PDB file of C-alpha atoms in Angstrom:
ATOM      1  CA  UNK B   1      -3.913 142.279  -0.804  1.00 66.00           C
ATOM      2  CA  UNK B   2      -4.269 139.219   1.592  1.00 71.00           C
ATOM      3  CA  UNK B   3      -1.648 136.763   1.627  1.00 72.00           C
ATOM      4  CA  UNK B   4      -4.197 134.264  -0.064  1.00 77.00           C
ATOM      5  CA  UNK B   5      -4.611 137.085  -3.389  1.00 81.00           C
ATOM      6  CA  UNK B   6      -1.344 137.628  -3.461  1.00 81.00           C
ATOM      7  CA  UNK B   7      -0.562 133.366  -3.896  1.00 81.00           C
ATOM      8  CA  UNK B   8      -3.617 133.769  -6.539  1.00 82.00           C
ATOM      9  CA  UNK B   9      -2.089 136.539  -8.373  1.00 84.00           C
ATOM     10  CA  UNK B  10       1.287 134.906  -7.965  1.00 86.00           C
ATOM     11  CA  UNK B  11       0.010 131.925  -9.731  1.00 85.00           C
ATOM     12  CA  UNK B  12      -1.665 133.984 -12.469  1.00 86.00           C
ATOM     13  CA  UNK B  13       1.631 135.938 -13.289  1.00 87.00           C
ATOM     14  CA  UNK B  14       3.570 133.039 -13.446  1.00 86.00           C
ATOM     15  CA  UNK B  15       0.962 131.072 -16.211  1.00 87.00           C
ATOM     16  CA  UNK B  16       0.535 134.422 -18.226  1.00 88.00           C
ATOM     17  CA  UNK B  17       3.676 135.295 -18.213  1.00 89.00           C
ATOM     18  CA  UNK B  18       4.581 131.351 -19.821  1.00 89.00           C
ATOM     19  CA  UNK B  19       2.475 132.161 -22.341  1.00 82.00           C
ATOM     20  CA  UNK B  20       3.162 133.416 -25.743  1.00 72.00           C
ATOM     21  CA  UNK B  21       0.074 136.251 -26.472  1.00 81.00           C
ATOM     22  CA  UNK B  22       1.479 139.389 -25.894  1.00 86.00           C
ATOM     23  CA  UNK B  23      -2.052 140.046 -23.849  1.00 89.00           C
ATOM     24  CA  UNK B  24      -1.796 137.348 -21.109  1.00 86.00           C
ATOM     25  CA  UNK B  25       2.032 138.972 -21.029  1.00 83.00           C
ATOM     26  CA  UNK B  26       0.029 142.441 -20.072  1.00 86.00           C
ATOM     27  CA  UNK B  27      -1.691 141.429 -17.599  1.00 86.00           C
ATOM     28  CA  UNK B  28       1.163 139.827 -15.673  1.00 84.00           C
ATOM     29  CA  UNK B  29       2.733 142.331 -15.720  1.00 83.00           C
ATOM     30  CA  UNK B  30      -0.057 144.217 -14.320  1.00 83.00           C
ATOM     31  CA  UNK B  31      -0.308 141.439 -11.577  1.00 83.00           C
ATOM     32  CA  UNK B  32       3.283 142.234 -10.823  1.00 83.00           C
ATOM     33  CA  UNK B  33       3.004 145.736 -10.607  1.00 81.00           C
ATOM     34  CA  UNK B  34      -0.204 145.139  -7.768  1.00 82.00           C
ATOM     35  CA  UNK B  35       1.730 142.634  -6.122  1.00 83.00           C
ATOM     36  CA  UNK B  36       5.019 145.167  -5.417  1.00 81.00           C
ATOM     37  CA  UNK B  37       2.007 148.253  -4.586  1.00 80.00           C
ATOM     38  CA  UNK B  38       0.463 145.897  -2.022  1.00 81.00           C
ATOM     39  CA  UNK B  39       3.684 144.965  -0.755  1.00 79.00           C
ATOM     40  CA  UNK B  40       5.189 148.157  -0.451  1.00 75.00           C
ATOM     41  CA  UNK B  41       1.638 149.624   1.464  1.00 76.00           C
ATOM     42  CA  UNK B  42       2.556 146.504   3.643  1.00 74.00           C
ATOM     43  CA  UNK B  43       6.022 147.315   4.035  1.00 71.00           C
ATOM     44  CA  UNK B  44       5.365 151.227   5.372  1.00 70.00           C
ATOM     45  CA  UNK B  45       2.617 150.039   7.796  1.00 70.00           C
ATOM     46  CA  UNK B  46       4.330 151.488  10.548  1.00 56.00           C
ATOM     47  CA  UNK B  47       6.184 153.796   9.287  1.00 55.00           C
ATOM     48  CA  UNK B  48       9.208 154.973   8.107  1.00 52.00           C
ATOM     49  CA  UNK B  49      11.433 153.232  11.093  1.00 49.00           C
ATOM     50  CA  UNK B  50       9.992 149.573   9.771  1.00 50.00           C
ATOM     51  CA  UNK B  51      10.433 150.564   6.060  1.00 50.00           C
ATOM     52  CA  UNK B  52      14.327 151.467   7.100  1.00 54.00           C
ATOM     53  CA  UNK B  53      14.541 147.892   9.356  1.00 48.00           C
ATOM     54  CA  UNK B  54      13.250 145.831   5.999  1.00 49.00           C
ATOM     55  CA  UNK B  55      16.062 147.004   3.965  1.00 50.00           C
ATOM     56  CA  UNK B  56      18.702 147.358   6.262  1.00 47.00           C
ATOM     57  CA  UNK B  57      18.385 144.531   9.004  1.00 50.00           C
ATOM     58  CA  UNK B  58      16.645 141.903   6.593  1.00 69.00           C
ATOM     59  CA  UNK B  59      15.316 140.497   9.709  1.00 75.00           C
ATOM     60  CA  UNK B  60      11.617 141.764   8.418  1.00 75.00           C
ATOM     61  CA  UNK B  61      11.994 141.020   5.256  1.00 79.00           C
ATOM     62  CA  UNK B  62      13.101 137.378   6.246  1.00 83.00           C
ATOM     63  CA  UNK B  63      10.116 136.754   8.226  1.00 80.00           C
ATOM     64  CA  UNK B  64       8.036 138.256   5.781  1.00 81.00           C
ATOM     65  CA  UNK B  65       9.247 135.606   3.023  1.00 85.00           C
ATOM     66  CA  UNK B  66       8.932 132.519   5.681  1.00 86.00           C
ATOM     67  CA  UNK B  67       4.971 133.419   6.113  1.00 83.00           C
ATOM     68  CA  UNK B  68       4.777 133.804   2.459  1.00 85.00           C
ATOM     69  CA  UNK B  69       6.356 130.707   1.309  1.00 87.00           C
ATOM     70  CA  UNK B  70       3.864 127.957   2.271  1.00 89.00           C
ATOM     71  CA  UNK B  71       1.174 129.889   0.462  1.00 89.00           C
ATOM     72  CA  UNK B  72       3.361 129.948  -3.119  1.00 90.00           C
ATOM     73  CA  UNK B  73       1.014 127.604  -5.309  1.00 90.00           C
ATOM     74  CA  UNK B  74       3.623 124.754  -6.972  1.00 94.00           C
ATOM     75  CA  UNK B  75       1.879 122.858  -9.562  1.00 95.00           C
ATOM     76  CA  UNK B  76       2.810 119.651  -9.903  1.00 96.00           C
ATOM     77  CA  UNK B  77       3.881 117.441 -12.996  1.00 97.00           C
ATOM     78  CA  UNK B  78       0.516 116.716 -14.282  1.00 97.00           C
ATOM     79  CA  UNK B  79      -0.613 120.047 -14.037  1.00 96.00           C
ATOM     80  CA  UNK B  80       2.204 121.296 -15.668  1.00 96.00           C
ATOM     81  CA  UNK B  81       1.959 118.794 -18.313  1.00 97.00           C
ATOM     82  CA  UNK B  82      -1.649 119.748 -18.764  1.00 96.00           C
ATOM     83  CA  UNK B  83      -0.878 123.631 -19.085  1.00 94.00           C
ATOM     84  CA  UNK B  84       1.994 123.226 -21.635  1.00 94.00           C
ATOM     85  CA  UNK B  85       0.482 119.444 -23.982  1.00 94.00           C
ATOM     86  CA  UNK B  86       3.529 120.883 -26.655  1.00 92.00           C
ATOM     87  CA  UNK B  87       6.713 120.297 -23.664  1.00 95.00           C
ATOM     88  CA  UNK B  88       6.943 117.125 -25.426  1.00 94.00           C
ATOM     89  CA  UNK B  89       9.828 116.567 -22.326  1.00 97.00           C
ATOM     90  CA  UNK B  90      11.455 117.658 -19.299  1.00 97.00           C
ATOM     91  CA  UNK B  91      14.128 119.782 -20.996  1.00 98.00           C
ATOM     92  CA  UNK B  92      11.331 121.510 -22.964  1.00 97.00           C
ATOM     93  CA  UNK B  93       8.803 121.728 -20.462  1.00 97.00           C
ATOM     94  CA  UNK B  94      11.450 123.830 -17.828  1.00 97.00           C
ATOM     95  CA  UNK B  95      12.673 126.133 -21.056  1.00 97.00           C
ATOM     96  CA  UNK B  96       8.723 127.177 -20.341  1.00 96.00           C
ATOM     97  CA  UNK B  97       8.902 127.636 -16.569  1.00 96.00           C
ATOM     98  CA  UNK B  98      12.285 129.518 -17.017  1.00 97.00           C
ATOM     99  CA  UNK B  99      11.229 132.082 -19.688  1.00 94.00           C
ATOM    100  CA  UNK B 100       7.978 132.551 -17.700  1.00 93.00           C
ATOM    101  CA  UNK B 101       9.945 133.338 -14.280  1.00 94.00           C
ATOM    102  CA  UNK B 102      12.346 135.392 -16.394  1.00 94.00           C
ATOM    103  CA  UNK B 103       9.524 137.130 -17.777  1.00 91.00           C
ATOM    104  CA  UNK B 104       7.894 138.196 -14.298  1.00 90.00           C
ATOM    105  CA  UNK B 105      11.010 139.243 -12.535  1.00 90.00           C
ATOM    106  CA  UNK B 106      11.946 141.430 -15.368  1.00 87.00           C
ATOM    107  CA  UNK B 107       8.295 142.549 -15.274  1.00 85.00           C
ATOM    108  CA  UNK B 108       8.735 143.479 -11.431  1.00 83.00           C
ATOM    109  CA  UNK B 109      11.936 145.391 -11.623  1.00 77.00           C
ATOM    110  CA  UNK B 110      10.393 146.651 -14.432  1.00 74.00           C
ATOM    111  CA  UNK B 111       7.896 148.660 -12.568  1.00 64.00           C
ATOM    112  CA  UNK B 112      10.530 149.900  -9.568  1.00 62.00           C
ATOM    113  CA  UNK B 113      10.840 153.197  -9.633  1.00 51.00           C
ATOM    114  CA  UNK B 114       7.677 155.086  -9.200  1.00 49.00           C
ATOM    115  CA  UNK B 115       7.838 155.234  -5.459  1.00 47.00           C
ATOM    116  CA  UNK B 116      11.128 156.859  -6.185  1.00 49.00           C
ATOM    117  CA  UNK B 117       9.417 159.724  -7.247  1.00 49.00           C
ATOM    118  CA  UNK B 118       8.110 160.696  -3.841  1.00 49.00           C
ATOM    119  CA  UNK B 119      10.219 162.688  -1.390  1.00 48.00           C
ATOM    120  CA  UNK B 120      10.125 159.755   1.150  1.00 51.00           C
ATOM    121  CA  UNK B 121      13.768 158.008   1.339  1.00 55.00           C
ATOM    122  CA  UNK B 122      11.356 155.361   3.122  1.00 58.00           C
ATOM    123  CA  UNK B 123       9.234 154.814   0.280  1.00 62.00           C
ATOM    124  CA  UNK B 124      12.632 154.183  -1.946  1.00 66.00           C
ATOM    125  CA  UNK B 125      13.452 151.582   0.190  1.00 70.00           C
ATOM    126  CA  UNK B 126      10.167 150.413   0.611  1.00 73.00           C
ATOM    127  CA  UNK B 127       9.715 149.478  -3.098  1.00 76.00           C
ATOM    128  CA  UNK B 128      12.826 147.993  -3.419  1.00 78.00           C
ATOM    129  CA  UNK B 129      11.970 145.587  -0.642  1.00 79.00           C
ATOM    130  CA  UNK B 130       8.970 144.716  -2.085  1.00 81.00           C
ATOM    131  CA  UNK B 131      10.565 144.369  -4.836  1.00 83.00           C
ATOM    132  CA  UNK B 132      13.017 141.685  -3.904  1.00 85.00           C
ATOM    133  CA  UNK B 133      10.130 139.562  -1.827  1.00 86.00           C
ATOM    134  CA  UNK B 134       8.135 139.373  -5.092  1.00 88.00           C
ATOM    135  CA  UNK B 135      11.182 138.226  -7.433  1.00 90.00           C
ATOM    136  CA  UNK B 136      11.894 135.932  -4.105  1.00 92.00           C
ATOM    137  CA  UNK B 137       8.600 134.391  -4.587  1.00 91.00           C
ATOM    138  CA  UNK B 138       8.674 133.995  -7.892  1.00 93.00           C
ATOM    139  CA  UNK B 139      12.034 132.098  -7.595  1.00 95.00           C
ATOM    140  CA  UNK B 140      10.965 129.967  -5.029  1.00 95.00           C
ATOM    141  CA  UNK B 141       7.852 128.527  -7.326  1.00 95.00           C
ATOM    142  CA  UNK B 142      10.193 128.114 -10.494  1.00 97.00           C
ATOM    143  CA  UNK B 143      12.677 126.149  -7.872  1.00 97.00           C
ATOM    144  CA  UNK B 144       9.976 123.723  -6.523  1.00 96.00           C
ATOM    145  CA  UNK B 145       8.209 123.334 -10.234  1.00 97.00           C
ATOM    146  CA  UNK B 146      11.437 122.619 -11.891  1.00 97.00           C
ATOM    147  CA  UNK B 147      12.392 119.935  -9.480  1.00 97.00           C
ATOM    148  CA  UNK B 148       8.516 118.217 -10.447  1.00 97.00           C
ATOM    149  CA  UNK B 149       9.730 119.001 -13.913  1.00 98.00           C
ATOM    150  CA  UNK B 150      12.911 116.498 -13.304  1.00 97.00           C
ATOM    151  CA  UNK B 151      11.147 113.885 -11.452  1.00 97.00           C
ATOM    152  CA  UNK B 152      12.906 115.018  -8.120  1.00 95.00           C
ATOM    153  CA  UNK B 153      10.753 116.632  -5.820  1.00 95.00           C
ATOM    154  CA  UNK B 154      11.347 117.500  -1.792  1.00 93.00           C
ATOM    155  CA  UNK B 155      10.016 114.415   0.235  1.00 89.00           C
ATOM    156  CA  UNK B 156       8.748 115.393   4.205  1.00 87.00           C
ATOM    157  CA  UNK B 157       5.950 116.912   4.892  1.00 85.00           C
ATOM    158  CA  UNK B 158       4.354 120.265   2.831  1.00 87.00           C
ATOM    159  CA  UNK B 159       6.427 122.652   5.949  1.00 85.00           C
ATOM    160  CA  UNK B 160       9.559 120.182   5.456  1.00 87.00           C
ATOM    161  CA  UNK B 161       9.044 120.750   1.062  1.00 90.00           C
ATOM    162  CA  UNK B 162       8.622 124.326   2.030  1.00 90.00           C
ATOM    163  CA  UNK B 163      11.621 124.867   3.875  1.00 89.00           C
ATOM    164  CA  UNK B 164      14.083 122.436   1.671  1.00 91.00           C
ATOM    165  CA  UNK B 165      12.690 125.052  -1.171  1.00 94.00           C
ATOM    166  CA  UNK B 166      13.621 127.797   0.865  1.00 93.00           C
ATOM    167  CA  UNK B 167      17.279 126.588   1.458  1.00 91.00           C
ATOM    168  CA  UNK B 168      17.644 125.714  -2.045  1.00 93.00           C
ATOM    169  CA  UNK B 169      16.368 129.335  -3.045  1.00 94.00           C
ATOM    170  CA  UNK B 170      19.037 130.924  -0.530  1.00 92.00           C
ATOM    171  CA  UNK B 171      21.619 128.741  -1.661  1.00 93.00           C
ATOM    172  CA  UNK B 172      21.261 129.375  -4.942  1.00 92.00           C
ATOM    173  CA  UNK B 173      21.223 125.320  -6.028  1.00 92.00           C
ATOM    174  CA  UNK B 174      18.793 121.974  -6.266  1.00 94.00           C
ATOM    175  CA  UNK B 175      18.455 119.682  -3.600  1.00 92.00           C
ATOM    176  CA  UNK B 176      21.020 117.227  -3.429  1.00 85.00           C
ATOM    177  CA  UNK B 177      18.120 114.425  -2.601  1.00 73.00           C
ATOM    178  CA  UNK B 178      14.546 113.967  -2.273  1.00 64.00           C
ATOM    179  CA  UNK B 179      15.191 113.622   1.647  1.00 61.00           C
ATOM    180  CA  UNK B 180      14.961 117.204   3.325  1.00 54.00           C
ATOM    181  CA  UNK B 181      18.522 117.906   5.315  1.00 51.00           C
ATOM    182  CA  UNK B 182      17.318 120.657   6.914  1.00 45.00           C
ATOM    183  CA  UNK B 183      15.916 122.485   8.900  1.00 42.00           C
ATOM    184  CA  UNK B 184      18.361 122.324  11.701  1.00 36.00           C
ATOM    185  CA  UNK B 185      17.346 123.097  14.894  1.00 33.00           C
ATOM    186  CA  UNK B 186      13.833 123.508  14.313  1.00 34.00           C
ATOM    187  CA  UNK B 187      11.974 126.480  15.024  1.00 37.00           C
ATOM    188  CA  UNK B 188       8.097 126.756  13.359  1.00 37.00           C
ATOM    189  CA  UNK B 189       6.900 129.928  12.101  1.00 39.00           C
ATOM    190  CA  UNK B 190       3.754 130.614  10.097  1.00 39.00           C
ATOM    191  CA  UNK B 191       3.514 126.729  10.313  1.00 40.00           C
ATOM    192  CA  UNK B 192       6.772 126.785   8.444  1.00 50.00           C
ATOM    193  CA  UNK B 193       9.832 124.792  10.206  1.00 52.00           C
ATOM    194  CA  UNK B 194      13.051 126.901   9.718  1.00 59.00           C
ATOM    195  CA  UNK B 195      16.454 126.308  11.450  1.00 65.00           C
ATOM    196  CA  UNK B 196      18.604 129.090  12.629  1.00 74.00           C
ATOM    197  CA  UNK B 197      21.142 128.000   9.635  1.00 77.00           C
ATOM    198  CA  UNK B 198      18.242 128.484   6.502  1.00 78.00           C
ATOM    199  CA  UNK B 199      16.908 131.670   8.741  1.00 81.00           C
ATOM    200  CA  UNK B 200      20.460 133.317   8.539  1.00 83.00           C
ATOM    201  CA  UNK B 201      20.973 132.226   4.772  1.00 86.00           C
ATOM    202  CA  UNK B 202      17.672 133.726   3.730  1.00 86.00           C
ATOM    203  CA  UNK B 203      18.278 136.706   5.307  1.00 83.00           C
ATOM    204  CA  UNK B 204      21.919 136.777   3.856  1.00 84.00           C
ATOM    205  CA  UNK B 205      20.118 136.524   0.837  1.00 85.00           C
ATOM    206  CA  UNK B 206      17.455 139.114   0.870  1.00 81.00           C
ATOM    207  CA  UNK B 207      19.569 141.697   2.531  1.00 76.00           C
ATOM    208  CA  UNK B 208      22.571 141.568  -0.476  1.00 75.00           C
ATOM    209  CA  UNK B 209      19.513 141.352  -3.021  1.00 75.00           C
ATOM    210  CA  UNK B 210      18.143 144.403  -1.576  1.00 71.00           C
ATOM    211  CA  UNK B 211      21.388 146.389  -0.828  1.00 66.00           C
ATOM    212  CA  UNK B 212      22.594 146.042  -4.479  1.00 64.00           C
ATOM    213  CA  UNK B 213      19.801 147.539  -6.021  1.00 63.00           C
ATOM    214  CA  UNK B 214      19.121 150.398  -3.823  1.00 59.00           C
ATOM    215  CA  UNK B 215      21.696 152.133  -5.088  1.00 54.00           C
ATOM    216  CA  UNK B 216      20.075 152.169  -8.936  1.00 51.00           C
ATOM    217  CA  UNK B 217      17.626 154.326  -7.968  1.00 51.00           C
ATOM    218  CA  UNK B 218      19.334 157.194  -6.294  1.00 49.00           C
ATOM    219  CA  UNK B 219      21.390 158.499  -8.856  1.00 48.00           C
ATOM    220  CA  UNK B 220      19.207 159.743 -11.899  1.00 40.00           C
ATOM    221  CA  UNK B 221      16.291 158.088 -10.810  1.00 46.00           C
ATOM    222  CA  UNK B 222      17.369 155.130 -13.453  1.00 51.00           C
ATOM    223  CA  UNK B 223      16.079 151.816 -11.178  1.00 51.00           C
ATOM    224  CA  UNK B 224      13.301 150.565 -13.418  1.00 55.00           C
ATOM    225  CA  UNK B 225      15.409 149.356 -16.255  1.00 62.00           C
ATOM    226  CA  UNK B 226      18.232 148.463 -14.285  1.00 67.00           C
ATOM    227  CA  UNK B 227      15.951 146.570 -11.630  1.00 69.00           C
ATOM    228  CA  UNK B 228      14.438 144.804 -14.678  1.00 78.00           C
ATOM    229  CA  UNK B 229      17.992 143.716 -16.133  1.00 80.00           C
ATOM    230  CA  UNK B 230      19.282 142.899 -12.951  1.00 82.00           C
ATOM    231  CA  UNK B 231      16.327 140.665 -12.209  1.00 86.00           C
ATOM    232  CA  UNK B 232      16.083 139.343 -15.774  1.00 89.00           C
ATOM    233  CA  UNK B 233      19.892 137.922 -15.744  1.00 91.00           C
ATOM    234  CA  UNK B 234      19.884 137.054 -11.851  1.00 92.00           C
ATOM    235  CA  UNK B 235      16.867 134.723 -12.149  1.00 95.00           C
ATOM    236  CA  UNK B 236      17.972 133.541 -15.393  1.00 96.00           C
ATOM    237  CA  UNK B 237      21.488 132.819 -13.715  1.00 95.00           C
ATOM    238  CA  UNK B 238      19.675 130.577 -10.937  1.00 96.00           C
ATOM    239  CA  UNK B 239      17.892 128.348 -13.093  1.00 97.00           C
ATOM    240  CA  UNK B 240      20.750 127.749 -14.381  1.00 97.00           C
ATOM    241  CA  UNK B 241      22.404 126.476 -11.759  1.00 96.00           C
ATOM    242  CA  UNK B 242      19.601 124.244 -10.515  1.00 97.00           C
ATOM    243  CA  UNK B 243      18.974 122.765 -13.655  1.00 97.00           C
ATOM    244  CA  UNK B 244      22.492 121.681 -14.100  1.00 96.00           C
ATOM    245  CA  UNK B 245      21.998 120.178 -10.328  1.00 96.00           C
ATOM    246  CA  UNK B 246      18.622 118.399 -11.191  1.00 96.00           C
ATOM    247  CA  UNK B 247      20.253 116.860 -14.170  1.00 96.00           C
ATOM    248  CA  UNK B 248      22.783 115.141 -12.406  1.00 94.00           C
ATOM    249  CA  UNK B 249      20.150 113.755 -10.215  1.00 94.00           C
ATOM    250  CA  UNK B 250      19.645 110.049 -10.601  1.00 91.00           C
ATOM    251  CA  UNK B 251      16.827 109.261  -8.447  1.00 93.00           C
ATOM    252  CA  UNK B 252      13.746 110.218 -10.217  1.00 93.00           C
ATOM    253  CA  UNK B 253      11.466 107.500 -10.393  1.00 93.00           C
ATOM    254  CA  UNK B 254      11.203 105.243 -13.857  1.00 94.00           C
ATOM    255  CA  UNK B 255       8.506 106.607 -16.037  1.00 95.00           C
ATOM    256  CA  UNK B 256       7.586 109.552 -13.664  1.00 97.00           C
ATOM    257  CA  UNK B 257       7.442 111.458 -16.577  1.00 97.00           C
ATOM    258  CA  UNK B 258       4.970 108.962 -19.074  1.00 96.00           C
ATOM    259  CA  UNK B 259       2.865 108.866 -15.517  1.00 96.00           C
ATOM    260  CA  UNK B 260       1.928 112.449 -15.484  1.00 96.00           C
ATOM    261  CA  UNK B 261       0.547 112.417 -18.979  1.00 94.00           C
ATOM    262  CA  UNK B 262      -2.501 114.255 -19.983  1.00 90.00           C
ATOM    263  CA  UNK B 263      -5.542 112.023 -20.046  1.00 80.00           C
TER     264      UNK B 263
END
């Protein structure tokens, strides 16, 4: 899957999975299970040796997520408006975005497991890498929509967005202002401008993600329900937190929300 189907199916999982019809449910989690596959065939291109420096390093796993992010579709207020006409508010409208995101990271950790079948330590690994870039993904979109959502968007430039995104998503928090603070020492990958700080807290990130879970499926070959609870309360646990932040934001603009009404 090119990184351009994988944004598309991305996007697709994320609106089925907000709403209600068990079908449209289905078929993200379909869409999830073909975006950890792809992912994981990406992963073990190489071998076994790159499979073991994705988990273990996080160094490929972090660059892997800093091409990816600039290609994560965020809708903005008026799309979102359009999409859900019933949020009849902010507060309702990001219940939606939440239970969707909740929804899709449950629905990948869901489907970890099956490479755990095979008699390839590297394919274990593999999958749970994937794993955590998808869920990664999927947390950075719910991160950037819910800060539309609140009227508080990243100012900058669409790399500068990216990257404040990014930070927020490692740090586990919203922005503290609508004026990017970082990157710090600028470095551009992808067309993404990271500083050595972000780079280090991403990878902080990604490598603890992936290191708890490995060990879930080893013993009894239990990972898929596990992954899905762990993924279920962990996501659920971050929009938390950056809801409570975006609250106690006061510099959304007057009306922002009355000016993204559907026509």
């Amino acid at each position: 899957m090119s990184p351009e189907a994988a944004a598309e199916a991305l996007a697709s999982m994320s609106r089925e999975m907000e709403e209600g019809s068990p079908s449209s449910r289905r078929r993200a989690a379909r869409r999830a299970g073909a975006l950890v596959s792809s992912t994981v065939r990406l992963l073990l291109r190489g071998g076994a040796a790159t499979a073991r420096v994705t988990w273990v390093g996080g160094r490929a796993l972090t660059e892997r997520l800093l091409q990816t992010a600039p290609r994560i579709p965020v809708r903005d207020l008026a799309t979102l408006r359009a999409q859900h006409p019933k949020a009849g508010d902010a507060e309702a409208l990001a219940d939606l975005l939440v239970a969707g995101a909740v929804r899709a990271s449950a629905s990948v950790g869901a489907g970890v497991g099956a490479a755990a079948m095979l008699p390839v330590p590297a394919a274990m690994a593999a999958e749970v890498a994937a794993e955590t870039l998808v869920v990664a993904a999927v947390e950075i979109k719910l991160i950037a929509e819910l800060h539309q959502v609140y009227g508080v968007p990243a100012g900058g430039s669409p790399a500068q967005r990216t990257a404040a995104y990014v930070n927020a998503w490692a740090d586990r928090r919203g922005l503290a202002s609508v004026t990017p603070s970082h990157p710090v020492g600028v470095a551009a990958v992808t067309g993404l401008a990271v500083g050595t700080e972000v780079r280090r807290k991403v990878r902080k990130r990604l490598t603890r993600s992936t290191l708890r879970k490995l060990p879930t499926l080893f013993p009894l070959l239990v990972g898929a329900g596990l992954g899905a609870v762990l993924n279920r309360r962990d996501t659920r646990r971050l929009a938390s937190r950056v809801r409570a932040d975006l609250r106690r934001r006061t510099d959304a603009v007057p009306g922002y929300w009355a000016a993204a009404a559907p026509s």
